[in-house]
């Protein structure tokens, strides 16, 4: 079951939704780290129809693990390597911790290479 | 939600392992009362039963350390789910002879190609373990 998390902006009196779904699928990863695995893999898919404040859409996010290592499954929100809220490279302590950091990053956004993570820029979420 | 079908070829029957994502307040985690804050977790259950006919408990996964009984801490969610599939298949004793209910290393293949890699979906080489550890379970 996908869980839709509503984010309400009091200043704008509007709500945006982020969906977290846990799936089991054969996945061809876009980064092709290592050989594609033909076996079923299990991971979170994070999607939203919300827009960044420059009207850009958000790319699909895949969460394969709660940690920054090993590289092929690293899933901290900033390029797999760093948490957005805390600027740490430590693993998320729980699924809830992971979800809260992803939500934080959607709402607040981040600069290119924030915290030296190598991430690309993501603008704050648009609520207007 | 992920639903994994496990085909018991010798008996021509299917079982399922269901991996669902949920949110709610959890009452107990690790035997202790929680802080009653809304939590997010994965529930893993199966239609397989133990040879005695008793159902497996439902498992709650909040971290990658909440692995199947006897399994190592998982590197990723795929490892974790594969560990539960292995655990259910092993303790349901599917594909094993009736005289070998527990062995140090057993291979089971069901329906779909299996391999010794821990990342395979079905019927992989399993290391039977009779050890049990405390684990967050749903009532």
PDB file of C-alpha atoms in Angstrom, chain A residues 1 3 5 20-24 37 39-44 63-66 69-70 73 93-96 99, chain B residues 1-2 4 19-23 35 37-40 42 62-64 75-78 81-82 85 119-121:
ATOM      1  CA  UNK A   1       0.000   0.000   0.000  1.00  0.00           C
ATOM      2  CA  UNK A   3       1.252   5.994   1.777  1.00  0.00           C
ATOM      3  CA  UNK A   5       1.790  12.143   3.091  1.00  0.00           C
ATOM      4  CA  UNK A  20       5.868   6.535  -0.610  1.00  0.00           C
ATOM      5  CA  UNK A  21       5.327   3.057  -2.013  1.00  0.00           C
ATOM      6  CA  UNK A  22       7.218  -0.130  -1.202  1.00  0.00           C
ATOM      7  CA  UNK A  23       7.507  -2.365  -4.243  1.00  0.00           C
ATOM      8  CA  UNK A  24       9.086  -5.567  -5.457  1.00  0.00           C
ATOM      9  CA  UNK A  37      20.279  -7.685 -11.714  1.00  0.00           C
ATOM     10  CA  UNK A  39      16.177 -10.719  -9.954  1.00  0.00           C
ATOM     11  CA  UNK A  40      13.368  -8.948  -8.165  1.00  0.00           C
ATOM     12  CA  UNK A  41      14.464  -6.124  -5.931  1.00  0.00           C
ATOM     13  CA  UNK A  42      12.617  -4.403  -3.111  1.00  0.00           C
ATOM     14  CA  UNK A  43      12.678  -0.681  -2.526  1.00  0.00           C
ATOM     15  CA  UNK A  44      10.679   2.460  -1.885  1.00  0.00           C
ATOM     16  CA  UNK A  63      15.232   4.285  -1.751  1.00  0.00           C
ATOM     17  CA  UNK A  64      16.987   0.923  -1.631  1.00  0.00           C
ATOM     18  CA  UNK A  65      18.476   1.123   1.814  1.00  0.00           C
ATOM     19  CA  UNK A  66      18.647   3.324   4.894  1.00  0.00           C
ATOM     20  CA  UNK A  69      26.936   2.454   1.892  1.00  0.00           C
ATOM     21  CA  UNK A  70      27.551   0.351  -0.081  1.00  0.00           C
ATOM     22  CA  UNK A  73      22.347   0.902  -2.714  1.00  0.00           C
ATOM     23  CA  UNK A  93      17.929   5.097  12.159  1.00  0.00           C
ATOM     24  CA  UNK A  94      14.527   3.896  10.960  1.00  0.00           C
ATOM     25  CA  UNK A  95      12.082   3.965   8.067  1.00  0.00           C
ATOM     26  CA  UNK A  96      10.366   6.910   9.783  1.00  0.00           C
ATOM     27  CA  UNK A  99      10.675   9.466   5.356  1.00  0.00           C
TER      28      UNK A  99
ATOM     29  CA  UNK B   1       2.958  -3.287  -1.542  1.00  0.00           C
ATOM     30  CA  UNK B   2       4.937  -6.225  -2.863  1.00  0.00           C
ATOM     31  CA  UNK B   4       5.837 -12.440  -3.876  1.00  0.00           C
ATOM     32  CA  UNK B  19       5.416  -7.044   2.099  1.00  0.00           C
ATOM     33  CA  UNK B  20       3.283  -4.036   2.913  1.00  0.00           C
ATOM     34  CA  UNK B  21       4.116  -0.506   3.927  1.00  0.00           C
ATOM     35  CA  UNK B  22       2.066   0.977   6.717  1.00  0.00           C
ATOM     36  CA  UNK B  23       1.794   3.900   9.066  1.00  0.00           C
ATOM     37  CA  UNK B  35       6.431   6.780  22.537  1.00  0.00           C
ATOM     38  CA  UNK B  37       4.261   8.764  17.937  1.00  0.00           C
ATOM     39  CA  UNK B  38       2.992   7.910  14.482  1.00  0.00           C
ATOM     40  CA  UNK B  39       5.431   5.515  12.884  1.00  0.00           C
ATOM     41  CA  UNK B  40       6.204   4.101   9.446  1.00  0.00           C
ATOM     42  CA  UNK B  42       6.994  -2.540   6.715  1.00  0.00           C
ATOM     43  CA  UNK B  62      11.328  -0.479  11.240  1.00  0.00           C
ATOM     44  CA  UNK B  63      15.064  -0.666  10.528  1.00  0.00           C
ATOM     45  CA  UNK B  64      17.402  -2.825   8.475  1.00  0.00           C
ATOM     46  CA  UNK B  75      22.547  -4.130   3.635  1.00  0.00           C
ATOM     47  CA  UNK B  76      19.422  -3.089   1.766  1.00  0.00           C
ATOM     48  CA  UNK B  77      15.689  -3.819   1.572  1.00  0.00           C
ATOM     49  CA  UNK B  78      16.253  -6.508  -1.040  1.00  0.00           C
ATOM     50  CA  UNK B  81      13.038  -9.254   2.141  1.00  0.00           C
ATOM     51  CA  UNK B  82      15.044 -12.110   0.637  1.00  0.00           C
ATOM     52  CA  UNK B  85      11.496 -15.367   2.102  1.00  0.00           C
ATOM     53  CA  UNK B 119      19.497 -11.446  -3.809  1.00  0.00           C
ATOM     54  CA  UNK B 120      17.405 -14.087  -5.575  1.00  0.00           C
ATOM     55  CA  UNK B 121      13.682 -13.969  -5.263  1.00  0.00           C
TER      56      UNK B 121
END
